Coordinates of C-alpha atoms and ligand atoms in Angstrom, one line a residue:
X1172 CA 0.0 0.0 0.0
X1173 CA 1.0 3.6 -0.5
X1174 CA 1.7 5.2 2.9
X1175 CA 3.2 8.3 4.6
X1176 CA 3.7 6.4 7.9
X1177 CA 7.5 6.5 8.4
X1178 CA 7.3 4.5 11.7
X1179 CA 5.6 1.6 10.0
X1180 CA 8.2 1.6 7.2
X1181 CA 11.0 1.8 9.6
X1182 CA 9.7 -1.2 11.5
X1183 CA 9.3 -3.1 8.3
X1184 CA 12.9 -2.5 7.3
X1185 CA 14.2 -3.5 10.8
X1186 CA 12.2 -6.7 10.4
X1187 CA 14.0 -7.5 7.1
X1188 CA 11.2 -6.4 4.8
X1189 CA 11.8 -4.4 1.6
X1190 CA 9.9 -1.1 1.0
X1191 CA 9.7 1.5 -1.8
X1192 CA 11.4 4.8 -1.0
X1193 CA 11.1 8.2 -2.6
X1194 CA 14.4 10.0 -3.6
X1195 CA 15.0 13.1 -5.6
X1196 CA 16.0 11.1 -8.6
X1197 CA 13.6 8.1 -8.9
X1198 CA 11.9 5.8 -6.4
X1199 CA 14.1 3.0 -5.0
X1200 CA 13.4 -0.5 -3.6
X1201 CA 15.1 -0.3 -0.2
X1202 CA 16.6 -2.9 2.1
X1203 CA 19.0 -3.1 5.0
X1204 CA 22.5 -3.5 3.5
X1205 CA 23.5 -6.0 6.2
X1206 CA 20.5 -8.4 5.8
X1207 CA 21.2 -10.9 3.1
X1208 CA 17.7 -12.2 3.0
X1209 CA 16.3 -8.7 2.4
X1210 CA 18.9 -8.0 -0.4
X1211 CA 17.9 -11.3 -1.9
X1212 CA 14.3 -10.2 -2.0
X1213 CA 15.3 -7.0 -3.9
X1214 CA 17.2 -9.0 -6.6
X1215 CA 14.3 -11.5 -6.9
X1216 CA 11.5 -8.8 -7.1
X1217 CA 13.4 -6.8 -9.7
X1218 CA 14.5 -9.9 -11.6
X1219 CA 17.9 -8.3 -11.4
X1220 CA 20.9 -10.3 -12.4
X1221 CA 23.2 -10.9 -9.4
X1222 CA 26.2 -9.5 -11.3
X1223 CA 24.6 -6.0 -11.1
X1224 CA 25.7 -4.3 -7.9
X1225 CA 23.5 -2.0 -5.7
X1226 CA 23.9 1.6 -4.5
X1227 CA 24.3 2.1 -0.8
X1228 CA 22.3 5.1 0.5
X1229 CA 23.6 6.9 3.6
X1230 CA 22.2 9.8 5.7
X1231 CA 25.3 12.0 5.5
X1232 CA 28.9 12.2 4.2
X1233 CA 30.2 11.9 7.8
X1234 CA 29.7 8.1 7.7
X1235 CA 31.3 7.5 4.3
X1236 CA 34.3 5.9 5.9
X1237 CA 32.1 3.1 7.2
X1238 CA 31.4 2.2 3.6
X1239 CA 34.5 3.1 1.6
X1240 CA 38.2 3.5 2.1
X1241 CA 41.2 5.2 0.3
X1242 CA 38.8 7.9 -0.9
X1243 CA 40.3 10.0 -3.7
X1244 CA 40.5 13.8 -3.0
X1245 CA 38.3 14.5 -6.1
X1246 CA 35.7 12.2 -4.7
X1247 CA 35.6 14.2 -1.5
X1248 CA 35.4 17.4 -3.4
X1249 CA 32.4 16.1 -5.4
X1250 CA 30.7 14.8 -2.2
X1251 CA 31.2 18.3 -0.5
X1252 CA 29.5 20.0 -3.4
X1253 CA 26.8 17.6 -4.4
X1254 CA 25.7 15.7 -1.3
X1255 CA 22.9 15.4 -0.4
X1256 CA 22.1 15.0 -4.1
X1257 CA 22.0 12.9 -7.3
X1258 CA 25.7 11.9 -7.3
X1259 CA 26.8 8.3 -6.8
X1260 CA 30.5 7.7 -6.1
X1261 CA 32.1 4.3 -6.8
X1262 CA 34.9 3.8 -4.3
X1263 CA 37.0 1.1 -2.8
X1264 CA 34.8 -0.8 -0.4
X1265 CA 35.2 -1.4 3.3
X1266 CA 35.6 -5.0 4.3
X1267 CA 32.3 -5.3 6.0
X1268 CA 30.3 -4.3 2.9
X1269 CA 28.6 -7.5 1.8
X1270 CA 29.5 -9.1 -1.5
X1271 CA 25.8 -9.2 -2.4
X1272 CA 25.8 -5.4 -2.5
X1273 CA 28.9 -5.1 -4.7
X1274 CA 28.3 -8.2 -6.8
X1275 CA 31.7 -9.4 -5.6
X1276 CA 33.5 -6.3 -6.8
X1277 CA 36.2 -4.5 -4.7
X1278 CA 34.3 -1.2 -5.2
X1279 CA 31.0 0.0 -3.7
X1280 CA 28.6 2.6 -5.1
X1281 CA 27.3 5.1 -2.5
X1282 CA 25.3 8.3 -2.3
X1283 CA 23.4 10.6 0.1
X1284 CA 20.0 11.2 -1.4
X1285 CA 18.4 14.7 -1.3
X1286 CA 14.9 14.0 -0.4
X1287 CA 13.5 15.0 3.0
X1288 CA 11.6 11.8 3.6
X1289 CA 14.5 9.5 2.5
X1290 CA 16.9 11.5 4.7
X1291 CA 14.5 11.4 7.7
X1292 CA 14.2 7.6 7.3
X1293 CA 17.9 7.1 6.9
X1294 CA 18.7 9.2 10.0
X1295 CA 16.3 7.1 12.0
X1296 CA 17.9 3.8 11.1
X1297 CA 21.2 2.4 12.4
X1298 CA 22.0 0.8 9.0
X1299 CA 22.3 2.2 5.5
X1300 CA 19.8 1.2 2.7
X1301 CA 20.6 -0.5 -0.5
X1302 CA 18.2 1.0 -3.1
X1303 CA 18.1 0.2 -6.8
X1304 CA 15.4 1.9 -8.8
X1305 CA 11.9 0.4 -8.0
X1306 CA 11.3 -1.2 -11.5
X1307 CA 11.7 -4.6 -13.0
X1308 CA 15.3 -4.9 -14.5
X1309 CA 15.6 -3.0 -17.8
X1310 CA 12.3 -1.1 -17.6
X1311 CA 11.4 2.5 -17.0
X1312 CA 12.3 3.9 -13.6
X1313 CA 9.4 5.1 -11.4
X1314 CA 9.2 8.8 -10.5
X1315 CA 6.0 8.6 -8.4
X1316 CA 4.5 6.2 -5.8
X1317 CA 1.8 5.4 -8.3
X1318 CA 4.4 4.2 -10.9
X1319 CA 5.9 1.9 -8.2
X1320 CA 2.4 0.6 -7.5
X1321 CA 1.8 -0.2 -11.2
X1322 CA 4.9 -2.5 -11.1
X1323 CA 4.8 -4.0 -7.6
X1324 CA 1.4 -3.3 -5.8
X1325 CA 0.9 -6.9 -4.8
X1326 CA 4.6 -7.7 -3.9
X1327 CA 5.6 -4.9 -1.6
X1328 CA 3.8 -4.0 1.7
X1329 CA 4.8 -0.3 1.9
X1330 CA 5.4 2.3 -0.8
X1331 CA 6.5 5.4 1.0
X1332 CA 4.9 8.4 -0.7
X1333 CA 7.2 11.4 -1.3
X1334 CA 5.3 12.9 -4.3
X1335 CA 6.8 13.2 -7.7
X1336 CA 10.6 13.0 -7.8
X1337 CA 12.0 16.5 -8.4
X1338 CA 15.0 15.4 -10.5
X1339 CA 13.3 12.6 -12.4
X1340 CA 16.5 11.0 -13.7
X1341 CA 18.8 8.6 -11.9
X1342 CA 21.9 9.8 -10.2
X1343 CA 25.1 10.5 -12.1
X1344 CA 27.7 7.8 -11.3
X1345 CA 31.4 8.6 -11.1
X1346 CA 34.1 6.1 -10.4
X1347 CA 37.9 6.4 -10.2
X1348 CA 40.5 4.3 -12.1
X1349 CA 44.1 5.1 -11.0
X1350 CA 42.6 8.1 -9.1
X1351 CA 41.3 9.5 -12.5
X1352 CA 37.6 10.2 -12.5
X1353 CA 35.4 8.3 -14.9
X1354 CA 31.7 8.8 -15.7
X1355 CA 30.0 5.5 -15.5
X1356 CA 26.4 6.7 -16.0
X1357 CA 25.0 10.0 -17.2
X1358 CA 22.5 11.3 -14.7
X1359 CA 20.7 14.1 -13.0
X1360 CA 23.9 16.2 -12.6
X1361 CA 25.4 17.1 -16.0
X1362 CA 29.0 16.4 -16.9
X1363 CA 29.5 20.1 -17.3
X1364 CA 28.6 20.7 -13.6
X1365 CA 31.0 17.9 -12.5
X1366 CA 33.8 19.2 -14.7
X1367 CA 33.5 22.6 -13.1
X1368 CA 34.5 21.1 -9.8
X1369 CA 37.2 18.5 -10.8
X1370 CA 38.2 19.2 -14.3
X1371 CA 37.8 17.0 -17.4
X1372 CA 36.5 13.4 -16.9
X1373 CA 36.6 10.4 -19.1
X1374 CA 33.4 8.7 -20.2
X1375 CA 33.3 5.0 -19.8
X1376 CA 32.9 3.2 -23.2
X1377 CA 29.2 2.8 -23.6
X1378 CA 29.1 -0.2 -25.8
X1379 CA 31.5 -2.3 -23.8
X1380 CA 30.3 -5.9 -23.4
X1381 CA 31.3 -5.9 -19.7
X1382 CA 30.5 -2.4 -18.6
X1383 CA 31.5 -1.3 -15.1
X1384 CA 28.0 -0.1 -14.4
X1385 CA 25.3 -2.3 -16.1
X1386 CA 23.2 0.8 -16.2
X1387 CA 25.5 1.5 -19.2
X1388 CA 24.1 -1.6 -21.0
X1389 CA 22.2 -0.9 -24.2
X1390 CA 18.5 -1.7 -23.9
X1391 CA 17.8 -0.3 -20.4
X1392 CA 15.4 2.3 -19.1
X1393 CA 12.9 1.1 -21.8
X1394 CA 9.2 1.5 -22.1
X1395 CA 7.2 -1.5 -23.2
X1396 CA 6.1 0.4 -26.4
X1397 CA 8.5 0.5 -29.3
X1398 CA 10.3 3.8 -29.5
X1399 CA 11.7 5.4 -32.7
X1400 CA 14.0 8.4 -32.9
X1401 CA 13.7 10.7 -35.9
X1402 CA 14.8 14.3 -36.3
X1403 CA 11.8 14.9 -38.6
X1404 CA 8.7 14.0 -36.6
X1405 CA 6.3 14.8 -39.5
X1406 CA 8.3 12.4 -41.8
X1407 CA 8.2 9.6 -39.1
X1408 CA 4.4 10.1 -38.8
X1409 CA 4.0 9.9 -42.6
X1410 CA 6.1 6.7 -42.7
X1411 CA 3.8 5.0 -40.3
X1412 CA 0.3 5.8 -41.5
X1413 CA -1.5 2.8 -40.0
X1414 CA 0.1 2.9 -36.5
X1415 CA -1.3 4.4 -33.3
X1416 CA 1.4 6.8 -32.5
X1417 CA 2.3 9.1 -29.5
X1418 CA 4.9 11.8 -29.8
X1419 CA 7.4 12.8 -27.1
X1420 CA 8.5 16.4 -27.6
X1421 CA 11.0 18.8 -26.0
X1422 CA 9.0 22.0 -26.8
X1423 CA 5.6 21.8 -28.3
X1424 CA 5.7 20.6 -31.9
X1425 CA 3.1 22.8 -33.6
X1426 CA 3.2 20.9 -36.9
X1427 CA 1.6 17.8 -35.3
X1428 CA -2.2 17.4 -35.7
X1429 CA -4.1 17.7 -32.4
X1430 CA -5.6 14.2 -32.7
X1431 CA -2.1 12.7 -32.2
X1432 CA -1.2 12.5 -28.5
X1433 CA 1.9 14.7 -27.8
X1434 CA 3.7 14.8 -24.5
X1435 CA 5.6 18.1 -24.2
X1436 CA 8.4 17.9 -21.7
X1437 CA 9.1 21.7 -21.4
X1438 CA 7.0 24.4 -23.1
X1439 CA 9.7 26.9 -22.4
X1440 CA 12.5 24.7 -23.6
X1441 CA 14.2 24.1 -20.3
X1442 CA 16.3 20.9 -20.1
X1443 CA 16.0 20.7 -16.3
X1444 CA 12.2 20.8 -16.5
X1445 CA 12.3 18.3 -19.4
X1446 CA 14.4 15.9 -17.4
X1447 CA 12.0 16.0 -14.5
X1448 CA 9.1 15.1 -16.8
X1449 CA 10.8 12.5 -19.0
X1450 CA 9.9 9.2 -17.3
X1451 CA 6.4 10.4 -16.2
X1452 CA 5.6 11.2 -19.8
X1453 CA 7.0 7.9 -21.0
X1454 CA 4.9 6.0 -18.4
X1455 CA 1.8 7.9 -19.6
X1456 CA 2.6 7.0 -23.2
X1457 CA 3.2 3.4 -22.2
X1458 CA -0.3 3.2 -20.7
X1459 CA -2.0 4.2 -23.9
X1460 CA -1.6 1.0 -25.9
X1461 CA 0.2 2.7 -28.7
X1462 CA 2.0 0.9 -31.5
X1463 CA 4.9 3.4 -31.5
X1464 CA 6.4 6.3 -29.6
X1465 CA 8.3 8.8 -31.7
X1466 CA 10.8 11.4 -30.5
X1467 CA 13.7 13.5 -31.7
X1468 CA 17.0 13.7 -29.9
X1469 CA 17.3 16.6 -27.4
X1470 CA 20.0 19.3 -27.5
X1471 CA 23.3 17.5 -26.7
X1472 CA 24.3 19.7 -23.8
X1473 CA 23.7 19.7 -20.0
X1474 CA 20.9 17.3 -19.0
X1475 CA 20.1 16.9 -22.7
X1476 CA 23.0 14.4 -22.8
X1477 CA 21.4 12.3 -20.1
X1478 CA 18.0 12.4 -21.8
X1479 CA 19.6 11.4 -25.1
X1480 CA 21.4 8.6 -23.4
X1481 CA 18.1 7.2 -22.0
X1482 CA 16.4 7.6 -25.3
X1483 CA 19.2 5.6 -27.1
X1484 CA 18.9 2.8 -24.5
X1485 CA 15.1 2.7 -24.8
X1486 CA 15.2 1.9 -28.6
X1487 CA 14.4 -1.7 -29.2
Ligands
TXA2340 O1 19.3 7.7 -8.7 C1 19.7 6.6 -8.3 O2 20.9 6.2 -8.3 C2 18.6 5.5 -7.9 C3 18.0 6.0 -6.6 C4 17.0 5.0 -6.1 O3 19.0 6.2 -5.7 N1 19.1 4.2 -7.9 C5 19.5 3.6 -9.0 O4 19.9 2.3 -8.7 O5 19.5 4.0 -10.1 P1 20.1 1.1 -9.8 O6 20.4 -0.1 -9.1 O7 18.9 1.1 -10.7 O8 21.3 1.6 -10.6 C6 22.6 1.5 -10.0 C7 23.7 1.5 -11.0 C8 23.7 0.2 -11.8 O9 23.9 0.5 -13.2 C9 24.9 -0.5 -11.2 O10 25.5 -1.3 -12.1 C10 25.8 0.7 -10.8 O11 24.9 1.6 -10.3 N2 26.8 0.3 -9.8 C11 26.5 -0.1 -8.5 N3 27.6 -0.5 -7.9 C12 28.6 -0.3 -8.7 C13 30.0 -0.5 -8.7 N4 30.6 -1.0 -7.6 N5 30.8 -0.2 -9.8 C14 30.2 0.2 -10.9 N6 28.8 0.5 -11.0 C15 28.1 0.2 -9.9
MG2341 MG1 17.7 1.1 -12.4

């Protein structure tokens, strides 16, 4: 059930249950990082392969040393600037971090979420929470309690309601190889913002067969409906005359007939606003029994890069 009762949720977590948790990025499926049976439930429910590690969520940067060691100076700088917030750091793990969390890797992903309810819950617990996005593996991430209920209403007892997520895209993931920063996943903080703090960063090869972050796998973050990218929406519509089509637009596309459903992500052309609306719009389109969703790529700057990354991965 969808609830706002923090005490009930806290008790459930202490008892080894899993719950859905609002964060500023997307909703997560949360479990005590030290309870193997709870972590197992998360992997099972998401149908997530065990080789795909989880992100550890902590209440403040002061307890980072309990999770990670040999923390590079640039990681500390980023944490100082962006935590609480949508930045995940991949760092050398402390010995007590279970292998189930890290999928046997020597590194651990960690972040301090910036959502008042998530922070209040984390502060009230004496263990951190593992929280992958609350969706079946590979599908669209949820940005509201209702989206989580559509996926898992029968399977989870508590979906903690924190309203619509105000970033609406997953966290940006940064790791370090030989102390050099590497972008593992585009996310809700743009590369430009990261580079302002620590200088140029390398982007991990996207098409690698064995990516460091499986969120970099192609075919991920995908709606059920087929999605096609075309810079010329009118042409794409003309090429598919017999299909029931929905259009995903950045600004309103005035050339499209009103009988075609159009989801406009930002009337004013603001990429931050568009990011916040992206998944909610794709969820709505996915509920419409369409044959096809058509979109163009977004401007390749700032959060436009993250939106384009997700669109590329959503193409079947
Ligand atoms: O915004 C977010 O990060 C959300 C909210 C709930 O916090 N969580 C999220 O978790 O997106 P998930 O599990 O859906 O994606 C986590 C990504 C995966 O692509 C995983 O492979 C990567 O983080 N990851 C986790 N641990 C890693 C590690 N040690 N090294 C490299 N990548 C790692
Ligand atoms: Mg995910």
